[in-house]
Tab-separated table of C-alpha atoms in Angstrom:
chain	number	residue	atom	x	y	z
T	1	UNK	CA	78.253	163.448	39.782
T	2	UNK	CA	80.564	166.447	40.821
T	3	UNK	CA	78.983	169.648	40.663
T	4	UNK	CA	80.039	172.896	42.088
T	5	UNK	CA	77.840	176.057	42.108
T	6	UNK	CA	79.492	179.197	41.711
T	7	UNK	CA	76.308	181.442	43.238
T	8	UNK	CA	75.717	185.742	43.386
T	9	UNK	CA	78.269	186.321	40.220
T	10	UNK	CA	79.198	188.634	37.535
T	11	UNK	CA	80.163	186.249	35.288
T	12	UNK	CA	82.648	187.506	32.281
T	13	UNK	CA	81.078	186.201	28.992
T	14	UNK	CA	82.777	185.911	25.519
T	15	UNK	CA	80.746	189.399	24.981
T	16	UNK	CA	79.106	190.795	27.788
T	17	UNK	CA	78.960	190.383	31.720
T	18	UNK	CA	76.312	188.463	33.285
T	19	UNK	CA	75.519	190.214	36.424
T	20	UNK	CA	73.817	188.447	39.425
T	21	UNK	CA	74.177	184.937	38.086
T	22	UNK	CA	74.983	181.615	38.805
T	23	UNK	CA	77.401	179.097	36.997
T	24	UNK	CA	77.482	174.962	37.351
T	25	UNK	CA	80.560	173.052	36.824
T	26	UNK	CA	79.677	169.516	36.419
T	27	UNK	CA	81.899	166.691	35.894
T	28	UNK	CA	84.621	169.076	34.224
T	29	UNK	CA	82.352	170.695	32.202
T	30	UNK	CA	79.820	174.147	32.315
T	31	UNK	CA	76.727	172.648	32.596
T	32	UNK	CA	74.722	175.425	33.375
T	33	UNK	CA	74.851	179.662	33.351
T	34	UNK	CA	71.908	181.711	34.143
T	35	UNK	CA	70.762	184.957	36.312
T	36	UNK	CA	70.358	184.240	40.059
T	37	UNK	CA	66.107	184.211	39.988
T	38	UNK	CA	66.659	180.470	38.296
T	39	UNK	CA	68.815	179.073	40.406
T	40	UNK	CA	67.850	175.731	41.859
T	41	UNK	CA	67.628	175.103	45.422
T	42	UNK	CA	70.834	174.315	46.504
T	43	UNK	CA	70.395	173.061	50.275
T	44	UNK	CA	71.423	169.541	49.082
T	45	UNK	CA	74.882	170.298	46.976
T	46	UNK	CA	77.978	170.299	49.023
T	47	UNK	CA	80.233	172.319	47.108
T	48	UNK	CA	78.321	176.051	46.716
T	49	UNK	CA	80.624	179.428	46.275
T	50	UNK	CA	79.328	182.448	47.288
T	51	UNK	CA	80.667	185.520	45.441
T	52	UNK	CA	78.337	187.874	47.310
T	53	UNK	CA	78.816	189.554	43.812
T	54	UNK	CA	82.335	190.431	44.446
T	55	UNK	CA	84.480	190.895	41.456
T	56	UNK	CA	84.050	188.960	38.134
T	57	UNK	CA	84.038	185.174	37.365
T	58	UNK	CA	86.213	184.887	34.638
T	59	UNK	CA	87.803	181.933	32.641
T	60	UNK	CA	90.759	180.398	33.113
T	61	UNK	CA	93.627	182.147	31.445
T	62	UNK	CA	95.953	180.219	28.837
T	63	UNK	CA	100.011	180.993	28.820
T	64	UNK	CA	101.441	179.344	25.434
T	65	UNK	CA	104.945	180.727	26.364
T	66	UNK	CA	105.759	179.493	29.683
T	67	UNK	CA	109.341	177.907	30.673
T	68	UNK	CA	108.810	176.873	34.306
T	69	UNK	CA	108.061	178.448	37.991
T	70	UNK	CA	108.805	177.203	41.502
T	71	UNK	CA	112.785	176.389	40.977
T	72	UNK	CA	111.197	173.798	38.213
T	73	UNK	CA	111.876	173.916	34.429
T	74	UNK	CA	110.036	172.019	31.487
T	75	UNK	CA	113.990	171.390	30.581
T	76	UNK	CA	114.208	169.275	33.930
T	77	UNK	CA	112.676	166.452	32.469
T	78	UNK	CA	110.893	165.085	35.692
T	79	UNK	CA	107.350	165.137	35.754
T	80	UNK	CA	107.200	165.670	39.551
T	81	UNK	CA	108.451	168.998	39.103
T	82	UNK	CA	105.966	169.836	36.018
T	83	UNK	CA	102.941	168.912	38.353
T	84	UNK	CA	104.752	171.572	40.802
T	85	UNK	CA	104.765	174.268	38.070
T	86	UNK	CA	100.739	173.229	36.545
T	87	UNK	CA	99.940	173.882	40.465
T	88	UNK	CA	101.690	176.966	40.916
T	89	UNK	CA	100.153	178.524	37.195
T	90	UNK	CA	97.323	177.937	38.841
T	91	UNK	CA	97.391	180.333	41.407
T	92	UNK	CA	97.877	183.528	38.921
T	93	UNK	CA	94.528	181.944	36.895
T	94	UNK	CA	96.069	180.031	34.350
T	95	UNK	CA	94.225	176.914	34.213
T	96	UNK	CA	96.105	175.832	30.186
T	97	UNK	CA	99.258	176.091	29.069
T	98	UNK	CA	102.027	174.691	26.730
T	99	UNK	CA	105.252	173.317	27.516
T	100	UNK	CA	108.044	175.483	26.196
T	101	UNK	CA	111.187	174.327	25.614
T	102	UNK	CA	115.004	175.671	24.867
T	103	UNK	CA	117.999	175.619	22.858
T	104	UNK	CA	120.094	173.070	24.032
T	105	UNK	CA	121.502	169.763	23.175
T	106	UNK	CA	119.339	167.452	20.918
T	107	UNK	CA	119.519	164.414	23.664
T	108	UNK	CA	118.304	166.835	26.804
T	109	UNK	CA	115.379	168.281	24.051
T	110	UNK	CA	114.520	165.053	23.521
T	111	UNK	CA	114.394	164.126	26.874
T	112	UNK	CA	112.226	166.884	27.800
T	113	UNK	CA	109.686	165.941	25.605
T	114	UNK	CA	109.585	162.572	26.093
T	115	UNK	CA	109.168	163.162	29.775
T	116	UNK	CA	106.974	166.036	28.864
T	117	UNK	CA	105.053	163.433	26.700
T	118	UNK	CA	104.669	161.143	29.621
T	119	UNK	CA	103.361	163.962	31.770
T	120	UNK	CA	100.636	164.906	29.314
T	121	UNK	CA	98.952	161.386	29.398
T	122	UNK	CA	99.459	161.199	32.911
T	123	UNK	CA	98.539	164.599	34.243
T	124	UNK	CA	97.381	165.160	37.808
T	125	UNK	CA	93.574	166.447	38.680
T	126	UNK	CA	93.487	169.795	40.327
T	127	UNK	CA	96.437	171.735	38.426
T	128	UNK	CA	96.939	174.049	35.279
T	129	UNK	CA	96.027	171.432	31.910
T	130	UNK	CA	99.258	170.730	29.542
T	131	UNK	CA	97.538	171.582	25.876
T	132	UNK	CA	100.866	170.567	24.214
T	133	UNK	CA	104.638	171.847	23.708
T	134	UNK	CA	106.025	174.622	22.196
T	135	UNK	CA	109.483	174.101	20.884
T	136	UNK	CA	111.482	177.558	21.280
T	137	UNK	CA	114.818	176.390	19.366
T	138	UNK	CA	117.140	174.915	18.593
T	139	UNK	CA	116.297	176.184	14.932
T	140	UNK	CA	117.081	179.921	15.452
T	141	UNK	CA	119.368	182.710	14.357
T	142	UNK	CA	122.829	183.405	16.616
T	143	UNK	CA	122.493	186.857	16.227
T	144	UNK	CA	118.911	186.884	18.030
T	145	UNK	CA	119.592	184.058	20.559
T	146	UNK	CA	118.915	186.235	23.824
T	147	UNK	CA	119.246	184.040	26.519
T	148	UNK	CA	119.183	180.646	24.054
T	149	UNK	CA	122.862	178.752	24.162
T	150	UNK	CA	124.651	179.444	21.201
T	151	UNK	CA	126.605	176.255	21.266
T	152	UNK	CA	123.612	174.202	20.526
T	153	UNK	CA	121.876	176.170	18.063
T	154	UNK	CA	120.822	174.455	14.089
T	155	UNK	CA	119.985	175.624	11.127
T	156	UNK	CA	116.200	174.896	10.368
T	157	UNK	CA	116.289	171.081	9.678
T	158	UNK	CA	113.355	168.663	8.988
T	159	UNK	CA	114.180	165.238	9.745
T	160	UNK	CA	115.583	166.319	13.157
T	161	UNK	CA	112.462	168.335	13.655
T	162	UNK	CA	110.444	164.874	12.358
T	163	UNK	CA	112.560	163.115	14.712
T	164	UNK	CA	111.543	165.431	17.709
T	165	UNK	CA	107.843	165.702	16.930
T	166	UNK	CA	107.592	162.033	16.883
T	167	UNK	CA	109.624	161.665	20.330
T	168	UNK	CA	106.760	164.177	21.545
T	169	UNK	CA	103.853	161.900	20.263
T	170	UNK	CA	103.034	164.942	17.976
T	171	UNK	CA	102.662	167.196	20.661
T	172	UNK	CA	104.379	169.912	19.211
T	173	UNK	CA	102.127	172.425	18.157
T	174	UNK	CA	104.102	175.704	18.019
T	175	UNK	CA	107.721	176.203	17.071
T	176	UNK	CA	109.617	179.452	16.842
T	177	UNK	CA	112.408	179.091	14.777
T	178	UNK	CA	114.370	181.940	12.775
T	179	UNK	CA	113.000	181.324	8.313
T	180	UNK	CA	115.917	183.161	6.946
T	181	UNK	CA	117.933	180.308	8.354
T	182	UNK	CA	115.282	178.017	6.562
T	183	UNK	CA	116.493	176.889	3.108
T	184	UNK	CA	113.674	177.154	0.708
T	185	UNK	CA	111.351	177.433	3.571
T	186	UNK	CA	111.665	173.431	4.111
T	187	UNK	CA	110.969	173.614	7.832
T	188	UNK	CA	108.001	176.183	7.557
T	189	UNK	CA	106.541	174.031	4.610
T	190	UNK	CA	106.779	170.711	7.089
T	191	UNK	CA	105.091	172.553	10.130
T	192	UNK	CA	102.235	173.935	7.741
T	193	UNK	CA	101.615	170.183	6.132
T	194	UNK	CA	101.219	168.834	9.549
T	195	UNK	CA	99.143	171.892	10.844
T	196	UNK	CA	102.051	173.108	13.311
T	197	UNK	CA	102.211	176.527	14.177
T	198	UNK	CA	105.108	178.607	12.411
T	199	UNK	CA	106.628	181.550	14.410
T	200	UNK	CA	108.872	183.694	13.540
T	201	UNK	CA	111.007	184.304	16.847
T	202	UNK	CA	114.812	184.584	17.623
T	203	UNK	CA	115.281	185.901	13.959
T	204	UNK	CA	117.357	188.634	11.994
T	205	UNK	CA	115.742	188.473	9.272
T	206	UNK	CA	115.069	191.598	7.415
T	207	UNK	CA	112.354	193.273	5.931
T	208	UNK	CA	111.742	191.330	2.721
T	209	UNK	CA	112.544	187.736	4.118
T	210	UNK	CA	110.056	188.443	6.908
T	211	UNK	CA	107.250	189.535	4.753
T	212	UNK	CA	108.212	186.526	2.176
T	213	UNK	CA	108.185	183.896	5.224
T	214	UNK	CA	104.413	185.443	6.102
T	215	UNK	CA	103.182	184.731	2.617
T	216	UNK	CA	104.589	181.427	3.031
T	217	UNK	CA	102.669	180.735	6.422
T	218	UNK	CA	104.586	182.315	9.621
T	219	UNK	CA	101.108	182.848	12.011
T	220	UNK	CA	103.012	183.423	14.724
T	221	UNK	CA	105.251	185.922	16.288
T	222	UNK	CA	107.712	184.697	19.658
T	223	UNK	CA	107.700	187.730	22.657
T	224	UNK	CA	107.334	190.697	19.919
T	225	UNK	CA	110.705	193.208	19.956
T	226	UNK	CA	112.804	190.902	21.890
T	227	UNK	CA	114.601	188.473	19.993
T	228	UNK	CA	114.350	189.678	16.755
T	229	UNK	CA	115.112	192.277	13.588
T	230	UNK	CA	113.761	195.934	15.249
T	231	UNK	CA	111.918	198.452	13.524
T	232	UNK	CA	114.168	200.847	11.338
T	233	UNK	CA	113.290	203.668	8.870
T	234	UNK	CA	115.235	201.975	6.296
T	235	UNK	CA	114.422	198.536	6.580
T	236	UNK	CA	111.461	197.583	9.164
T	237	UNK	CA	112.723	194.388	10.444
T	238	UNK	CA	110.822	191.532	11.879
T	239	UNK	CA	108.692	193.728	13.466
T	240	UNK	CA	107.785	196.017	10.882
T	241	UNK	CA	106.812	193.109	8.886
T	242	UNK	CA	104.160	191.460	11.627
T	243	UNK	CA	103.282	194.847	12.501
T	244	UNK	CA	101.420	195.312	9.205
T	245	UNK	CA	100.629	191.653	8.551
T	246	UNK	CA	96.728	190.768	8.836
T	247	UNK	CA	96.958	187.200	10.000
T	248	UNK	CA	100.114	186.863	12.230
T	249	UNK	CA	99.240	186.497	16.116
T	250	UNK	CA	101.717	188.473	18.393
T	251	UNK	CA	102.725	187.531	21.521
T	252	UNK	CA	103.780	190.270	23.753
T	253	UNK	CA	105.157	190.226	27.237
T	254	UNK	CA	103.608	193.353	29.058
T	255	UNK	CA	105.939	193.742	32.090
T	256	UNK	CA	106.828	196.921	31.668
T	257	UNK	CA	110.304	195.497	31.261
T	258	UNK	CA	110.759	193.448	28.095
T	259	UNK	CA	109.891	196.739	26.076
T	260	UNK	CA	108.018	200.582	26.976
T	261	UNK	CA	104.852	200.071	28.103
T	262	UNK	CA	103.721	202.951	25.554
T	263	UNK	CA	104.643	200.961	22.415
T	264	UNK	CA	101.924	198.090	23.964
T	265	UNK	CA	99.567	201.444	22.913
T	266	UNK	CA	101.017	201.268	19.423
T	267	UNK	CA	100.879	197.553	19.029
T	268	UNK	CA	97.499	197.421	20.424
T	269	UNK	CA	96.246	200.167	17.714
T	270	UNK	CA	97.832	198.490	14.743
T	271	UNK	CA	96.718	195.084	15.642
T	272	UNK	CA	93.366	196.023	17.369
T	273	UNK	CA	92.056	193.304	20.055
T	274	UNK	CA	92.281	190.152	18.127
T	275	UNK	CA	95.933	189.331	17.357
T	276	UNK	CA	97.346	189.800	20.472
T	277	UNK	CA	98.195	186.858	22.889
T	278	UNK	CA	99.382	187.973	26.455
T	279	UNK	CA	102.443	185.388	27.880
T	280	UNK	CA	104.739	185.685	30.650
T	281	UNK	CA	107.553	183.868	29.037
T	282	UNK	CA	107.711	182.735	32.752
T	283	UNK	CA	111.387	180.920	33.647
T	284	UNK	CA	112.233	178.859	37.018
T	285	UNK	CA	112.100	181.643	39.016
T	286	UNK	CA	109.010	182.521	38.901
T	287	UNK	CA	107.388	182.419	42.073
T	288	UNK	CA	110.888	182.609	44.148
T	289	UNK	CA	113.135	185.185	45.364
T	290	UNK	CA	115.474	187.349	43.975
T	291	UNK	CA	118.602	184.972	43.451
T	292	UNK	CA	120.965	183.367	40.586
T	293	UNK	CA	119.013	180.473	38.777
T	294	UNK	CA	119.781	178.635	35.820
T	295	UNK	CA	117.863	178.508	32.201
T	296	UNK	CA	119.275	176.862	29.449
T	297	UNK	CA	122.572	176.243	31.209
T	298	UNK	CA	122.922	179.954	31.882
T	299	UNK	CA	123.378	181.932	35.304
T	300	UNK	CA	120.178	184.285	35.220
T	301	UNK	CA	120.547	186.940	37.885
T	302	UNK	CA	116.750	188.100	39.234
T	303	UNK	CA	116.280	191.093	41.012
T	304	UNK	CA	113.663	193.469	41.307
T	305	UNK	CA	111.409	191.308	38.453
T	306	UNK	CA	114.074	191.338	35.883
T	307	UNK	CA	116.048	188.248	35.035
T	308	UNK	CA	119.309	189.463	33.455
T	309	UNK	CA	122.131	187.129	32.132
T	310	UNK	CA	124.750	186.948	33.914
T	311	UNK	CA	127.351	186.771	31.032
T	312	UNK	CA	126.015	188.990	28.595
T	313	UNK	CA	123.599	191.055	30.273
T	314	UNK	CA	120.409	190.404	28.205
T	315	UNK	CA	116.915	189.567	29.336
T	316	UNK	CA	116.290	186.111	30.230
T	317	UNK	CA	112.677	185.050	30.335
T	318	UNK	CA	110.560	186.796	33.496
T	319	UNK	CA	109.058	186.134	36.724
T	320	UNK	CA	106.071	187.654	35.319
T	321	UNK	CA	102.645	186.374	36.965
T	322	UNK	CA	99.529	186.387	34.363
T	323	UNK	CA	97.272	188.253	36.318
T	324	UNK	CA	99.508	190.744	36.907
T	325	UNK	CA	100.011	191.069	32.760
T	326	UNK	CA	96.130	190.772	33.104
T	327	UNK	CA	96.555	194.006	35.233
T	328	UNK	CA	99.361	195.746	33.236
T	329	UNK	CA	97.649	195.390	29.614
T	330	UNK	CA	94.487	197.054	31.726
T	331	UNK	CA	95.793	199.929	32.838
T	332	UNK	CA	97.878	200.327	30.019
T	333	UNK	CA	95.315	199.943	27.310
T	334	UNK	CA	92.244	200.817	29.221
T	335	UNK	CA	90.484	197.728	28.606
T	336	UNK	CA	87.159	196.169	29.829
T	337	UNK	CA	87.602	192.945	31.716
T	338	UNK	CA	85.529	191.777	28.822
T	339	UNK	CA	88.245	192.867	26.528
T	340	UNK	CA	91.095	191.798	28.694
T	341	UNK	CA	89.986	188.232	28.571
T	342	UNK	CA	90.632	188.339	24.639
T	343	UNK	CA	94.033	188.959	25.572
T	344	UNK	CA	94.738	186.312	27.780
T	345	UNK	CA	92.490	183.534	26.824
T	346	UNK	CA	89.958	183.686	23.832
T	347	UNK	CA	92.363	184.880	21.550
T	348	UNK	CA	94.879	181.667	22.577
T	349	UNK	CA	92.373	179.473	22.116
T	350	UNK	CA	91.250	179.986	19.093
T	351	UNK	CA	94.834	180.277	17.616
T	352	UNK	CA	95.325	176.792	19.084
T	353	UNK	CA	92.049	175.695	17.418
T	354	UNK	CA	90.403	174.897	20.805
T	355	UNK	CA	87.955	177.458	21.358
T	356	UNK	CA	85.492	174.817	21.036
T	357	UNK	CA	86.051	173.751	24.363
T	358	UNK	CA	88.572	176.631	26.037
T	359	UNK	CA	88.649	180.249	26.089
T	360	UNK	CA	85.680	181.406	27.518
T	361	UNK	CA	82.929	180.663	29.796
T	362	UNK	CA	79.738	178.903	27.875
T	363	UNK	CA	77.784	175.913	28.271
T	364	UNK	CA	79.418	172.916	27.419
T	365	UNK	CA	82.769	174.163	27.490
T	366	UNK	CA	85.705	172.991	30.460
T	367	UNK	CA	85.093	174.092	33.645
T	368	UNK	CA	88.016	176.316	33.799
T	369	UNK	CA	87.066	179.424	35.684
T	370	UNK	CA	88.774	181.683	38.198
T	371	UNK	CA	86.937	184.051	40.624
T	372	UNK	CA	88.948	187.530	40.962
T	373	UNK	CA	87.973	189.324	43.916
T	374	UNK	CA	87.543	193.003	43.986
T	375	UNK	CA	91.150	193.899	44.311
T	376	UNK	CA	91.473	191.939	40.400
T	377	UNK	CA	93.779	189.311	42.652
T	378	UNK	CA	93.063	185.299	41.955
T	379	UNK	CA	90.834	184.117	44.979
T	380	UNK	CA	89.955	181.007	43.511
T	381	UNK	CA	90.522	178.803	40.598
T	382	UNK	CA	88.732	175.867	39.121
T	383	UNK	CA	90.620	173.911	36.340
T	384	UNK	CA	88.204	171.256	35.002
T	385	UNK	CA	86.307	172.091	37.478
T	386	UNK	CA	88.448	170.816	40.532
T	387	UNK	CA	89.547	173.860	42.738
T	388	UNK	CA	93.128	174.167	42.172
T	389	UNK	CA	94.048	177.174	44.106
T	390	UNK	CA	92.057	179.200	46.303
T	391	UNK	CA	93.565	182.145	48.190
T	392	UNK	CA	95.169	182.482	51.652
């Protein structure tokens, strides 16, 4: 038996905020949430946390578009090094992620995943939990590749896709790929069969093919205005399109970088709270200092928070930490930390279909939770219930 009492908490529900309460994580799971005046007697557990009802207990957050952190990359295809970056997510209160992958060639793709495979069956206690991979590429449009290599890019293809999703043990649960380069939707057909997540991502498609590749079964939308067809008052583009959807999930990367913070105000009142999904689109240097690094075989240049390309000058993924987006998307939106937690966590779980057992704090559910203190910083994490990070 390994229980852990989180004691004198305000504990962030799906709906509401439990003040004054008290939360058991038992053997990975919530086994018990209630107001302080039940608590058992707790002179006999060893591991008790005190809150002294400072800040919120919130649960863990859940980046599905992360590339790497710590000088590691899910590219690298060492499992060593994606322990290093599960550890490091950790300490910004991600306890779930996926895998996300690049353009490149087919043999280092595969390699990721099969190493990335191998991790996932094999994954260390204590660390941010691999959910599954998203595949970013190689399917996508050269006109849209952004930081992507251009030598290694396909045209939407099944059987290499097939090929792939086997090599991952079927671990591939979201691709972005560009569906004007799909012919007759083939790949978006094969991703909806086997229950895949379609986005739309690294596309120029216009208008009409975007709205046509929605009605076919697009859900999903990669890092919204970067990457893709922009809004014009002739034809609205790739975003125009998801913009008025009703069923497509948006990522959005709220930096303050990646696009004006006042057009997260528009998105958010078109969209409303649950269609959003929060990401950091996080690359190698995430976590290190300014410097060159490398993703996808490109020289990134980071300084001052933005990673710039060396050759052409475009963005390049971010050093973005998910509290901090937590924090941005806050003050930009003016959102309740009930609200906020949507953003970063409910709403990704149940687009993954795991809200059964992720995404917010309830009995019965993983014992992913993070303490924020007062100052909204990470003091501790728990990710199935094992402290992974605690502060200082």
């Amino acid at each position: 038996m390994n229980s852990t009492f989180i004691i004198n908490a305000n504990i962030v529900l799906e709906n509401q905020i439990l003040n004054n309460a008290f939360l058991e994580l038992l053997d990975g799971k919530i086994a018990e949430i209630d107001i302080m005046e039940n608590c058992p007697q707790l002179a006999s557990i060893e591991n008790v946390i005190d809150c002294r009802l400072e800040g919120y207990i919130i649960p863990g957050m859940i980046d599905i578009h992360v590339h790497g952190a710590l000088g590691h990359d899910f590219m690298d295809a060492d499992h060593i090094c994606y322990s290093k970056i599960a550890k490091h997510l950790a300490s910004e209160g991600v306890t779930a992620f996926l895998a996300t992958t690049m353009t490149g060639p087919l043999s280092e793709i595969e390699a990721a995943i099969e190493a990335l495979s191998y991790y996932y069956n094999n994954q260390p206690t204590a660390v941010a939990e691999m959910l599954g991979i998203h595949l970013e590429g190689p399917f996508i449009n050269r006109a849209k590749k952004g930081a992507q290599s251009e030598e290694f890019i396909l045209k939407p293809n099944v059987q290499q896709f097939k090929y792939l999703y086997d090599k991952s043990t079927q671990l591939i649960c979201l691709v972005t790929f560009a569906p004007e380069e799909d012919n007759n939707f083939a790949l978006l057909q094969e991703l909806n069969s086997i229950g895949v997540i379609a986005s739309i991502g690294h596309s120029d498609a216009d208008y009409n093919t975007a709205i046509h590749a929605l009605k076919a079964g697009i859900t999903h939308v990669t890092h919204l205005f970067n990457g893709m067809s922009g809004l014009h008052h002739r034809d609205p583009g790739v975003v125009g399109a998801v913009l008025l959807s009703e069923d497509v999930y948006i990522e959005v990367i709220p930096d303050n970088i990646h696009f004006h913070k006042d057009l997260l105000r528009m998105v958010y009142k078109m969209t409303g709270l649950h269609r959003l999904l929060v990401i950091t689109d996080g690359m190698r240097a995430k976590g290190m200092p300014d410097g060159m690094y490398d993703l996808g075989g490109n020289e990134v240049e980071v300084i001052n928070n933005q990673c710039i390309q060396h050759k052409t000058g475009s963005l390049a993924g971010s050093v973005l930490n998910m509290n901090t987006a937590r924090k941005n998307i806050e003050e930009c939106l003016s959102l309740s930390i009930v609200e906020q937690i949507r953003l970063v966590s409910l709403n990704q779980a149940v687009h993954l279909g795991l809200d059964n057992r992720k995404g917010s704090i309830a009995v019965g559910k993983d014992a992913d939770v993070v303490w924020l203190n007062e100052e909204g910083e990470v003091e501790k994490t728990f990710c199935l219930g094992k402290l992974a990070f605690e502060k200082d």
